[in-house]
Amino acid sequence: MNKNAKRVVILGGGISGLSAAFYVKKLAEDRQLEVEITLVEKSDRLGGKLQTVRQNHFMIEKGPDAFLARKTAILDLTMELGLEADLVATNPKAKSASILHKGKLHTMPMGFILGIPTKLTPFIRTGLISPLGKARAALDLIIPAKQGDMDESLGDFIKRRLGKEVLEQITEPLLSGIYAGDTYSLSLKSTFPQFKQMEQKHGSLIIGMAKGTAKGAGRKSGAPNKLPDIAKKSMFLSYRHGLSTIVDRLKEKLDTVHFVMGQRVAEVRKEDGYQVVLDHGQIIDADAVICAVPAFEAATLFSDIASVSWLHKINYVSVANISLAYKNSDLHLAYEGTGFLVPRKEGKMITACTWSSTKWSHTAPEGYTLLRTYIGHAGAQGWVQMTDDELVAAARKDLKDLMGIDAEPELTEVSRCNQSMPQYPIGHKEQMAKVRHDLSQDFPRVFLCGAGYGGVGIPDCIAQGKEAAEQLVSGFL
């Protein structure tokens, strides 16, 4: 042990914690600062929600299956790790998705971005929205913008601008894959602040989204020239061998990091710097700490700070992914879309289905189809009491009702993502600013990062890990 080295402890081995460790190591090396990094992970594996498994030549993601290409933090990290050649885009021939409406699948109208119509003709022609619903959505073009900077719920905002039908039938199902939440409880500022900005700037969400799309197309989807070409051509990306690729490469690069696996953090004490106390009694001394654990765990560790109680208000929803593989010859159907979404009012167990092997051609062998169904959202958590067999049966029943699929799957894989989807309450952005300020006063050189605090996507988590690392290293200089 080098007595002059700064001791950094990172709590949590998900993508946020791993990214933080990578950038602490990189920045310290760049600035010739000696650091000793210890990463503590409560489970027996790294990567958190990112986990790729392979069965019988199928590639199955147990958590997220892709990331947004336009968010550059993950692409920057990908290039720094030398993984750009491993990037894969969605199948360009599989672009259409459907939404269930009154028991029938309707193709998503062209021009919808995040559930917002940007082209008039496809919206007028769609059977997803009634004539009255379309007329109500058109009022967005003349309804004055709401003044002031007060936060509101995402659901109230969309309903105010476009009406209840668009919210329930299109926007909410589209966004459920990101948050699995009740849009009437989710903070607009902390989920889609660009919607509010569009309203303020253009007086209309439809006009703002349309202009943003046109501007993006004019500069090749807004992707900087330094990015790989593949990132300029596809909205979603993954890696040829699955999302675990980035986890595995990060671990390789963190060869000097000491990993403590299978232990929870019980306490963080201020004692000649900090002492991180693990549940088995081990104590790790630290000069600085990056806390990349869920908000409810951080709330317990720093409960002496009054404002930190806000973290208990961030509810985490549980979801499940059920993957099913079939022989093409057993399906008796040809489906060329990427999948379909199921609004809550349709009364089905599944909330969506991705035709994984159509969307990602590398996920299944020739002659086979891989599907991935989703279960669980805010207000529908009863499924957590069901067995894996019951979840598979429920998914298969809905697939039979909606697609006529009655074949026996070649394999199934149930992935339970318990307490995995943080729900940002109204006022989250302002409250988090206060939490971070108060934490910096009482626990200097302790930093928060991760999905529970400032963005749930993989790129958001990486960006937060990098930012925490930059703040930490700068504080040592």
Short mmCIF file of C-alpha atoms in Angstrom, two decimals:
data_model
loop_
_atom_site.label_atom_id
_atom_site.label_comp_id
_atom_site.label_asym_id
_atom_site.label_seq_id
_atom_site.Cartn_x
_atom_site.Cartn_y
_atom_site.Cartn_z
CA MET A 1 0.00 0.00 0.00
CA ASN A 2 1.34 3.44 -0.97
CA LYS A 3 0.93 5.81 1.99
CA ASN A 4 0.74 8.80 -0.36
CA ALA A 5 -2.04 7.33 -2.50
CA LYS A 6 -5.54 8.69 -2.19
CA ARG A 7 -7.99 6.00 -1.12
CA VAL A 8 -11.22 5.91 -3.14
CA VAL A 9 -14.10 3.58 -2.32
CA ILE A 10 -16.92 3.07 -4.82
CA LEU A 11 -20.18 1.61 -3.57
CA GLY A 12 -21.97 -0.44 -6.24
CA GLY A 13 -20.71 -2.47 -9.18
CA GLY A 14 -23.38 -1.65 -11.75
CA ILE A 15 -22.59 0.35 -14.88
CA SER A 16 -22.55 3.60 -12.87
CA GLY A 17 -20.01 2.34 -10.33
CA LEU A 18 -17.85 0.65 -12.97
CA SER A 19 -17.81 3.79 -15.11
CA ALA A 20 -16.91 5.89 -12.07
CA ALA A 21 -14.04 3.52 -11.25
CA PHE A 22 -12.79 3.61 -14.85
CA TYR A 23 -12.75 7.40 -15.01
CA VAL A 24 -11.23 7.86 -11.55
CA LYS A 25 -8.39 5.56 -12.64
CA LYS A 26 -8.01 7.24 -16.05
CA LEU A 27 -8.15 10.83 -14.76
CA ALA A 28 -5.77 10.07 -11.92
CA GLU A 29 -3.26 8.53 -14.35
CA ASP A 30 -3.60 11.48 -16.72
CA ARG A 31 -2.84 13.89 -13.85
CA GLN A 32 -0.17 11.70 -12.24
CA LEU A 33 -2.21 11.35 -9.07
CA GLU A 34 -1.77 8.13 -7.12
CA VAL A 35 -5.04 6.49 -6.12
CA GLU A 36 -6.06 3.16 -4.67
CA ILE A 37 -9.58 2.19 -5.69
CA THR A 38 -11.79 -0.31 -3.90
CA LEU A 39 -15.18 -1.23 -5.34
CA VAL A 40 -17.80 -2.89 -3.11
CA GLU A 41 -20.64 -4.87 -4.72
CA LYS A 42 -23.35 -6.61 -2.71
CA SER A 43 -23.97 -9.36 -5.27
CA ASP A 44 -21.60 -11.97 -6.66
CA ARG A 45 -21.36 -10.38 -10.13
CA LEU A 46 -20.64 -7.02 -11.71
CA GLY A 47 -22.81 -5.15 -14.17
CA GLY A 48 -26.04 -4.67 -12.23
CA LYS A 49 -28.95 -4.81 -14.66
CA LEU A 50 -26.64 -5.48 -17.61
CA GLN A 51 -26.37 -9.23 -18.05
CA THR A 52 -26.17 -11.27 -21.24
CA VAL A 53 -26.71 -15.03 -21.16
CA ARG A 54 -26.27 -17.56 -23.98
CA GLN A 55 -28.37 -20.68 -24.32
CA ASN A 56 -28.47 -23.06 -27.28
CA HIS A 57 -26.97 -20.40 -29.59
CA PHE A 58 -29.50 -17.78 -28.45
CA MET A 59 -28.27 -14.51 -26.94
CA ILE A 60 -30.61 -13.25 -24.24
CA GLU A 61 -30.41 -9.95 -22.37
CA LYS A 62 -31.73 -10.30 -18.84
CA GLY A 63 -31.93 -6.52 -18.43
CA PRO A 64 -31.85 -3.74 -21.04
CA ASP A 65 -31.32 -4.90 -24.62
CA ALA A 66 -29.97 -1.67 -26.16
CA PHE A 67 -29.01 1.95 -25.59
CA LEU A 68 -29.82 5.24 -27.30
CA ALA A 69 -27.19 6.10 -29.89
CA ARG A 70 -27.78 9.86 -29.63
CA LYS A 71 -26.58 9.95 -26.00
CA THR A 72 -22.85 10.14 -26.49
CA ALA A 73 -21.51 9.18 -23.03
CA ILE A 74 -21.67 5.47 -23.82
CA LEU A 75 -20.18 5.95 -27.29
CA ASP A 76 -17.29 7.94 -25.83
CA LEU A 77 -16.67 5.15 -23.32
CA THR A 78 -17.06 2.52 -26.05
CA MET A 79 -14.30 4.15 -28.08
CA GLU A 80 -12.07 4.62 -25.05
CA LEU A 81 -12.43 0.89 -24.38
CA GLY A 82 -11.70 0.00 -28.02
CA LEU A 83 -15.11 -1.57 -28.58
CA GLU A 84 -16.39 0.45 -31.53
CA ALA A 85 -15.95 -2.52 -33.89
CA ASP A 86 -18.31 -4.54 -31.69
CA LEU A 87 -21.23 -2.12 -32.04
CA VAL A 88 -24.32 -3.41 -33.85
CA ALA A 89 -27.37 -1.52 -35.07
CA THR A 90 -30.96 -2.62 -35.27
CA ASN A 91 -32.00 -4.42 -38.45
CA PRO A 92 -32.73 -1.61 -40.96
CA LYS A 93 -35.48 -3.72 -42.54
CA ALA A 94 -37.34 -4.05 -39.24
CA LYS A 95 -38.60 -0.57 -38.49
CA SER A 96 -42.31 -0.89 -37.79
CA ALA A 97 -43.80 -1.39 -34.35
CA SER A 98 -47.44 -1.82 -33.35
CA ILE A 99 -49.72 -0.80 -30.51
CA LEU A 100 -52.66 -2.84 -29.28
CA HIS A 101 -55.99 -1.01 -29.45
CA LYS A 102 -59.30 -2.70 -28.64
CA GLY A 103 -57.72 -6.11 -29.06
CA LYS A 104 -56.20 -5.37 -32.48
CA LEU A 105 -52.62 -4.50 -33.38
CA HIS A 106 -52.22 -1.19 -35.23
CA THR A 107 -48.96 -0.18 -36.91
CA MET A 108 -47.38 2.82 -35.25
CA PRO A 109 -47.94 5.88 -37.47
CA MET A 110 -44.87 7.28 -39.19
CA GLY A 111 -43.47 10.44 -37.68
CA PHE A 112 -44.11 9.70 -34.01
CA ILE A 113 -41.12 10.64 -31.83
CA LEU A 114 -41.43 9.69 -28.15
CA GLY A 115 -45.17 9.48 -28.65
CA ILE A 116 -45.43 12.95 -30.19
CA PRO A 117 -46.85 13.26 -33.75
CA THR A 118 -44.59 15.21 -36.11
CA LYS A 119 -46.33 14.39 -39.41
CA LEU A 120 -49.95 15.26 -40.05
CA THR A 121 -51.09 12.70 -42.66
CA PRO A 122 -50.05 9.49 -40.84
CA PHE A 123 -51.63 10.79 -37.65
CA ILE A 124 -54.91 11.56 -39.38
CA ARG A 125 -55.01 8.07 -40.93
CA THR A 126 -54.21 6.03 -37.81
CA GLY A 127 -56.93 3.95 -36.21
CA LEU A 128 -55.27 4.27 -32.80
CA ILE A 129 -56.93 7.60 -32.05
CA SER A 130 -60.59 8.55 -32.55
CA PRO A 131 -61.58 11.59 -34.62
CA LEU A 132 -62.30 13.50 -31.41
CA GLY A 133 -58.92 12.46 -30.02
CA LYS A 134 -57.19 13.71 -33.16
CA ALA A 135 -59.04 17.02 -32.99
CA ARG A 136 -58.04 17.37 -29.33
CA ALA A 137 -54.39 16.68 -30.15
CA ALA A 138 -54.49 19.36 -32.86
CA LEU A 139 -55.33 21.94 -30.21
CA ASP A 140 -51.67 21.73 -29.20
CA LEU A 141 -51.04 24.03 -32.15
CA ILE A 142 -53.07 26.86 -30.57
CA ILE A 143 -53.12 26.23 -26.80
CA PRO A 144 -50.88 28.86 -25.14
CA ALA A 145 -47.74 27.68 -23.38
CA LYS A 146 -47.98 27.35 -19.61
CA GLN A 147 -45.97 30.09 -17.99
CA GLY A 148 -43.52 29.64 -15.16
CA ASP A 149 -40.84 27.12 -14.30
CA MET A 150 -42.82 24.93 -11.90
CA ASP A 151 -42.48 21.19 -12.34
CA GLU A 152 -45.52 19.09 -13.24
CA SER A 153 -46.18 15.46 -13.95
CA LEU A 154 -45.33 14.02 -17.36
CA GLY A 155 -48.91 12.72 -17.68
CA ASP A 156 -50.51 16.06 -16.88
CA PHE A 157 -48.26 17.78 -19.39
CA ILE A 158 -49.02 15.41 -22.28
CA LYS A 159 -52.73 15.45 -21.45
CA ARG A 160 -52.69 19.27 -21.34
CA ARG A 161 -50.95 19.55 -24.71
CA LEU A 162 -52.27 16.56 -26.70
CA GLY A 163 -55.21 15.13 -24.77
CA LYS A 164 -55.98 12.00 -22.81
CA GLU A 165 -56.26 9.65 -25.80
CA VAL A 166 -52.78 10.33 -27.13
CA LEU A 167 -51.38 10.00 -23.62
CA GLU A 168 -53.04 6.67 -22.82
CA GLN A 169 -52.93 5.07 -26.26
CA ILE A 170 -49.54 6.11 -27.60
CA THR A 171 -47.29 8.14 -25.30
CA GLU A 172 -47.68 6.11 -22.11
CA PRO A 173 -47.09 2.68 -23.74
CA LEU A 174 -44.04 4.03 -25.57
CA LEU A 175 -42.49 5.46 -22.43
CA SER A 176 -43.34 2.51 -20.20
CA GLY A 177 -40.26 0.68 -21.45
CA ILE A 178 -38.11 3.47 -20.02
CA TYR A 179 -39.76 4.07 -16.65
CA ALA A 180 -42.53 1.44 -16.22
CA GLY A 181 -44.22 4.22 -14.29
CA ASP A 182 -47.45 6.10 -13.74
CA THR A 183 -46.99 9.18 -15.92
CA TYR A 184 -49.19 11.19 -13.54
CA SER A 185 -46.55 10.66 -10.83
CA LEU A 186 -43.38 11.14 -12.89
CA SER A 187 -41.59 14.49 -12.91
CA LEU A 188 -41.56 16.20 -16.31
CA LYS A 189 -38.32 18.06 -15.56
CA SER A 190 -36.52 14.87 -14.57
CA THR A 191 -37.77 12.65 -17.39
CA PHE A 192 -38.36 14.74 -20.53
CA PRO A 193 -37.34 18.35 -19.84
CA GLN A 194 -37.07 18.91 -23.59
CA PHE A 195 -40.88 18.75 -23.83
CA LYS A 196 -41.21 21.77 -21.55
CA GLN A 197 -38.48 23.58 -23.47
CA MET A 198 -40.30 22.95 -26.75
CA GLU A 199 -43.54 24.31 -25.32
CA GLN A 200 -41.79 27.45 -24.09
CA LYS A 201 -39.86 28.05 -27.31
CA HIS A 202 -42.42 27.09 -29.96
CA GLY A 203 -45.74 27.33 -28.12
CA SER A 204 -46.51 23.81 -29.36
CA LEU A 205 -45.12 20.37 -28.60
CA ILE A 206 -45.90 19.12 -32.12
CA ILE A 207 -44.14 22.04 -33.83
CA GLY A 208 -41.18 21.86 -31.45
CA MET A 209 -40.70 18.14 -32.01
CA ALA A 210 -41.09 18.48 -35.79
CA LYS A 211 -38.52 21.27 -35.96
CA GLY A 212 -36.14 19.36 -33.75
CA THR A 213 -36.46 16.29 -35.97
CA ALA A 214 -35.89 18.30 -39.16
CA LYS A 215 -32.87 20.04 -37.64
CA GLY A 216 -31.44 16.71 -36.52
CA ALA A 217 -31.90 15.21 -39.98
CA GLY A 218 -30.10 18.18 -41.47
CA ARG A 219 -26.99 17.41 -39.47
CA LYS A 220 -27.10 13.62 -39.79
CA SER A 221 -29.24 13.01 -36.70
CA GLY A 222 -27.20 15.46 -34.67
CA ALA A 223 -24.38 12.96 -34.15
CA PRO A 224 -20.92 14.55 -33.97
CA ASN A 225 -18.62 13.58 -36.82
CA LYS A 226 -16.19 11.92 -34.44
CA LEU A 227 -18.74 9.20 -33.63
CA PRO A 228 -18.72 5.84 -35.43
CA ASP A 229 -20.80 5.81 -38.60
CA ILE A 230 -23.04 3.13 -37.12
CA ALA A 231 -24.14 5.57 -34.42
CA LYS A 232 -25.36 8.03 -37.06
CA LYS A 233 -27.59 5.50 -38.79
CA SER A 234 -29.51 3.80 -35.96
CA MET A 235 -31.49 5.11 -33.02
CA PHE A 236 -30.56 2.09 -30.87
CA LEU A 237 -27.30 0.18 -30.58
CA SER A 238 -25.93 -2.83 -28.77
CA TYR A 239 -22.80 -5.01 -28.96
CA ARG A 240 -22.29 -8.05 -31.13
CA HIS A 241 -21.89 -10.29 -28.08
CA GLY A 242 -24.41 -8.49 -25.88
CA LEU A 243 -24.37 -5.64 -23.39
CA SER A 244 -22.19 -7.63 -21.01
CA THR A 245 -19.38 -6.79 -23.45
CA ILE A 246 -18.88 -3.36 -21.90
CA VAL A 247 -19.00 -4.80 -18.38
CA ASP A 248 -16.35 -7.40 -19.21
CA ARG A 249 -14.07 -4.85 -20.87
CA LEU A 250 -14.41 -2.42 -17.95
CA LYS A 251 -13.39 -5.17 -15.55
CA GLU A 252 -10.34 -5.90 -17.72
CA LYS A 253 -9.32 -2.25 -17.63
CA LEU A 254 -9.82 -2.06 -13.85
CA ASP A 255 -7.01 -4.52 -13.21
CA THR A 256 -5.58 -2.46 -10.33
CA VAL A 257 -8.94 -2.03 -8.60
CA HIS A 258 -9.66 -4.15 -5.53
CA PHE A 259 -13.14 -5.70 -5.80
CA VAL A 260 -15.02 -6.70 -2.65
CA MET A 261 -17.91 -8.90 -3.75
CA GLY A 262 -20.93 -10.28 -1.90
CA GLN A 263 -20.97 -7.68 0.86
CA ARG A 264 -23.33 -4.80 1.58
CA VAL A 265 -22.29 -1.45 2.97
CA ALA A 266 -23.77 -1.05 6.43
CA GLU A 267 -22.42 2.39 7.31
CA VAL A 268 -20.26 5.28 6.13
CA ARG A 269 -18.51 6.95 9.09
CA LYS A 270 -16.65 10.25 9.17
CA GLU A 271 -13.43 9.17 10.85
CA ASP A 272 -10.11 10.68 9.73
CA GLY A 273 -11.60 10.80 6.27
CA TYR A 274 -14.18 8.03 5.99
CA GLN A 275 -14.67 4.49 7.13
CA VAL A 276 -16.86 2.28 4.98
CA VAL A 277 -18.27 -0.45 7.21
CA LEU A 278 -19.42 -3.66 5.51
CA ASP A 279 -22.11 -5.97 6.84
CA HIS A 280 -19.54 -8.68 7.65
CA GLY A 281 -17.68 -6.25 9.89
CA GLN A 282 -14.85 -5.32 7.51
CA ILE A 283 -13.85 -1.65 7.58
CA ILE A 284 -12.35 0.11 4.54
CA ASP A 285 -10.66 3.48 5.03
CA ALA A 286 -11.33 6.10 2.40
CA ASP A 287 -10.42 9.67 1.49
CA ALA A 288 -13.37 9.89 -0.90
CA VAL A 289 -16.47 7.84 -1.68
CA ILE A 290 -18.63 7.49 -4.79
CA CYS A 291 -22.04 6.12 -3.90
CA ALA A 292 -23.53 4.30 -6.90
CA VAL A 293 -26.19 2.31 -5.05
CA PRO A 294 -30.00 2.68 -5.33
CA ALA A 295 -31.49 5.79 -3.75
CA PHE A 296 -33.18 3.88 -0.92
CA GLU A 297 -29.82 2.42 0.13
CA ALA A 298 -28.09 5.80 0.01
CA ALA A 299 -30.91 7.27 2.09
CA THR A 300 -30.10 4.82 4.88
CA LEU A 301 -26.34 5.43 4.72
CA PHE A 302 -26.70 9.22 5.06
CA SER A 303 -29.87 9.44 7.12
CA ASP A 304 -28.39 12.10 9.46
CA ILE A 305 -28.84 14.66 6.67
CA ALA A 306 -32.45 15.85 6.71
CA SER A 307 -32.80 16.49 2.98
CA VAL A 308 -31.56 12.98 2.16
CA SER A 309 -34.96 11.67 3.32
CA TRP A 310 -36.13 12.71 -0.18
CA LEU A 311 -34.37 9.64 -1.53
CA HIS A 312 -36.92 7.45 0.26
CA LYS A 313 -39.63 9.05 -1.90
CA ILE A 314 -38.06 7.66 -5.07
CA ASN A 315 -40.10 4.51 -5.56
CA TYR A 316 -38.52 1.62 -7.46
CA VAL A 317 -40.79 -0.50 -9.65
CA SER A 318 -40.08 -4.18 -10.32
CA VAL A 319 -40.36 -5.61 -13.83
CA ALA A 320 -39.73 -8.96 -15.48
CA ASN A 321 -38.56 -10.02 -18.94
CA ILE A 322 -39.70 -13.38 -20.27
CA SER A 323 -37.76 -14.57 -23.31
CA LEU A 324 -39.19 -17.35 -25.48
CA ALA A 325 -37.52 -19.07 -28.43
CA TYR A 326 -39.37 -20.89 -31.21
CA LYS A 327 -38.66 -22.76 -34.40
CA ASN A 328 -39.87 -20.62 -37.28
CA SER A 329 -41.68 -23.65 -38.71
CA ASP A 330 -43.76 -23.88 -35.50
CA LEU A 331 -44.96 -20.26 -35.55
CA HIS A 332 -46.96 -20.37 -38.79
CA LEU A 333 -46.67 -16.61 -39.18
CA ALA A 334 -44.31 -14.06 -40.70
CA TYR A 335 -43.77 -10.97 -38.60
CA GLU A 336 -41.37 -8.31 -39.85
CA GLY A 337 -41.86 -5.66 -37.19
CA THR A 338 -39.79 -5.01 -34.10
CA GLY A 339 -42.64 -5.78 -31.71
CA PHE A 340 -45.73 -4.27 -30.13
CA LEU A 341 -46.85 -2.27 -27.10
CA VAL A 342 -49.83 -2.94 -24.86
CA PRO A 343 -51.60 0.00 -23.16
CA ARG A 344 -52.76 -0.62 -19.60
CA LYS A 345 -56.46 -0.36 -20.43
CA GLU A 346 -56.18 -3.40 -22.74
CA GLY A 347 -56.13 -5.58 -19.60
CA LYS A 348 -53.24 -7.86 -20.57
CA MET A 349 -50.48 -9.19 -18.34
CA ILE A 350 -47.67 -8.25 -20.73
CA THR A 351 -46.90 -4.58 -21.37
CA ALA A 352 -44.90 -5.14 -24.56
CA CYS A 353 -43.26 -7.73 -26.76
CA THR A 354 -40.00 -7.32 -28.69
CA TRP A 355 -39.37 -9.53 -31.72
CA SER A 356 -35.73 -9.72 -30.66
CA SER A 357 -34.40 -11.85 -33.52
CA THR A 358 -35.97 -9.50 -36.07
CA LYS A 359 -34.73 -6.36 -34.35
CA TRP A 360 -31.30 -7.85 -33.62
CA SER A 361 -30.35 -10.52 -36.18
CA HIS A 362 -27.44 -11.82 -34.08
CA THR A 363 -29.62 -12.97 -31.16
CA ALA A 364 -30.97 -16.22 -32.65
CA PRO A 365 -29.64 -18.95 -34.97
CA GLU A 366 -30.98 -19.35 -38.50
CA GLY A 367 -34.47 -20.82 -38.59
CA TYR A 368 -35.44 -19.66 -35.08
CA THR A 369 -37.27 -16.71 -33.56
CA LEU A 370 -36.54 -15.12 -30.18
CA LEU A 371 -39.25 -13.07 -28.49
CA ARG A 372 -39.02 -11.01 -25.33
CA THR A 373 -42.13 -10.07 -23.38
CA TYR A 374 -42.33 -7.58 -20.54
CA ILE A 375 -44.39 -7.71 -17.37
CA GLY A 376 -44.83 -5.17 -14.60
CA HIS A 377 -45.34 -1.43 -14.17
CA ALA A 378 -46.27 1.03 -11.43
CA GLY A 379 -49.58 -0.06 -9.89
CA ALA A 380 -49.24 -3.63 -11.18
CA GLN A 381 -46.74 -5.38 -8.93
CA GLY A 382 -48.73 -8.48 -8.03
CA TRP A 383 -46.69 -10.54 -10.48
CA VAL A 384 -43.74 -10.60 -8.06
CA GLN A 385 -45.60 -13.28 -6.09
CA MET A 386 -45.92 -15.52 -9.16
CA THR A 387 -43.57 -18.41 -9.92
CA ASP A 388 -41.44 -18.44 -13.06
CA ASP A 389 -43.72 -21.11 -14.56
CA GLU A 390 -46.74 -18.88 -13.90
CA LEU A 391 -45.06 -15.91 -15.55
CA VAL A 392 -44.21 -17.96 -18.64
CA ALA A 393 -47.79 -19.24 -18.79
CA ALA A 394 -49.16 -15.69 -18.52
CA ALA A 395 -46.89 -14.44 -21.28
CA ARG A 396 -47.77 -17.38 -23.53
CA LYS A 397 -51.50 -16.80 -22.98
CA ASP A 398 -51.22 -13.19 -24.11
CA LEU A 399 -49.11 -14.19 -27.12
CA LYS A 400 -51.72 -16.74 -28.09
CA ASP A 401 -54.55 -14.22 -27.75
CA LEU A 402 -52.75 -11.46 -29.64
CA MET A 403 -50.60 -13.30 -32.18
CA GLY A 404 -52.10 -16.79 -32.33
CA ILE A 405 -48.84 -18.34 -31.09
CA ASP A 406 -49.70 -21.67 -29.52
CA ALA A 407 -46.45 -23.56 -30.14
CA GLU A 408 -44.32 -24.95 -27.33
CA PRO A 409 -41.21 -22.76 -26.97
CA GLU A 410 -37.81 -24.34 -27.47
CA LEU A 411 -36.55 -22.52 -24.40
CA THR A 412 -37.66 -19.87 -21.91
CA GLU A 413 -35.72 -17.49 -19.71
CA VAL A 414 -37.36 -15.48 -16.91
CA SER A 415 -35.45 -12.41 -15.72
CA ARG A 416 -36.73 -10.71 -12.59
CA CYS A 417 -35.54 -7.14 -12.27
CA ASN A 418 -36.67 -6.36 -8.73
CA GLN A 419 -36.72 -2.72 -7.65
CA SER A 420 -34.99 -1.76 -10.86
CA MET A 421 -36.97 1.18 -12.27
CA PRO A 422 -36.70 4.42 -10.24
CA GLN A 423 -39.67 6.76 -10.42
CA TYR A 424 -38.72 10.43 -10.19
CA PRO A 425 -41.39 12.30 -8.20
CA ILE A 426 -42.52 15.82 -9.10
CA GLY A 427 -39.89 18.25 -7.84
CA HIS A 428 -37.12 15.66 -8.12
CA LYS A 429 -34.60 17.92 -9.90
CA GLU A 430 -34.77 20.68 -7.30
CA GLN A 431 -34.77 18.26 -4.38
CA MET A 432 -31.76 16.38 -5.76
CA ALA A 433 -29.86 19.66 -6.04
CA LYS A 434 -30.51 20.24 -2.34
CA VAL A 435 -29.54 16.67 -1.43
CA ARG A 436 -26.23 17.00 -3.29
CA HIS A 437 -25.52 20.41 -1.73
CA ASP A 438 -26.24 19.24 1.81
CA LEU A 439 -24.26 16.04 1.29
CA SER A 440 -21.25 18.05 0.12
CA GLN A 441 -21.44 20.14 3.29
CA ASP A 442 -21.75 17.28 5.78
CA PHE A 443 -19.85 14.60 3.79
CA PRO A 444 -17.33 16.40 1.57
CA ARG A 445 -15.80 14.20 -1.12
CA VAL A 446 -18.84 11.89 -1.12
CA PHE A 447 -20.65 11.80 -4.47
CA LEU A 448 -23.90 10.23 -5.71
CA CYS A 449 -24.36 8.71 -9.16
CA GLY A 450 -26.72 6.21 -10.75
CA ALA A 451 -30.18 5.64 -12.15
CA GLY A 452 -31.97 6.81 -9.01
CA TYR A 453 -30.59 10.31 -9.17
CA GLY A 454 -30.20 11.84 -12.62
CA GLY A 455 -31.20 9.60 -15.54
CA VAL A 456 -32.15 5.95 -15.89
CA GLY A 457 -30.62 4.96 -19.25
CA ILE A 458 -27.23 3.28 -19.64
CA PRO A 459 -25.66 6.42 -21.19
CA ASP A 460 -27.09 8.56 -18.35
CA CYS A 461 -25.55 6.26 -15.74
CA ILE A 462 -22.17 6.35 -17.49
CA ALA A 463 -22.30 10.15 -17.72
CA GLN A 464 -23.06 10.40 -14.00
CA GLY A 465 -20.21 8.03 -13.15
CA LYS A 466 -17.82 10.14 -15.20
CA GLU A 467 -19.03 13.38 -13.64
CA ALA A 468 -18.62 11.98 -10.12
CA ALA A 469 -15.09 10.84 -11.03
CA GLU A 470 -14.20 14.29 -12.39
CA GLN A 471 -15.46 15.99 -9.23
CA LEU A 472 -13.61 13.54 -7.02
CA VAL A 473 -10.25 13.81 -8.80
CA SER A 474 -10.51 17.60 -9.07
CA GLY A 475 -11.06 17.75 -5.32
CA PHE A 476 -7.72 16.02 -4.74
CA LEU A 477 -5.71 18.53 -6.81
#
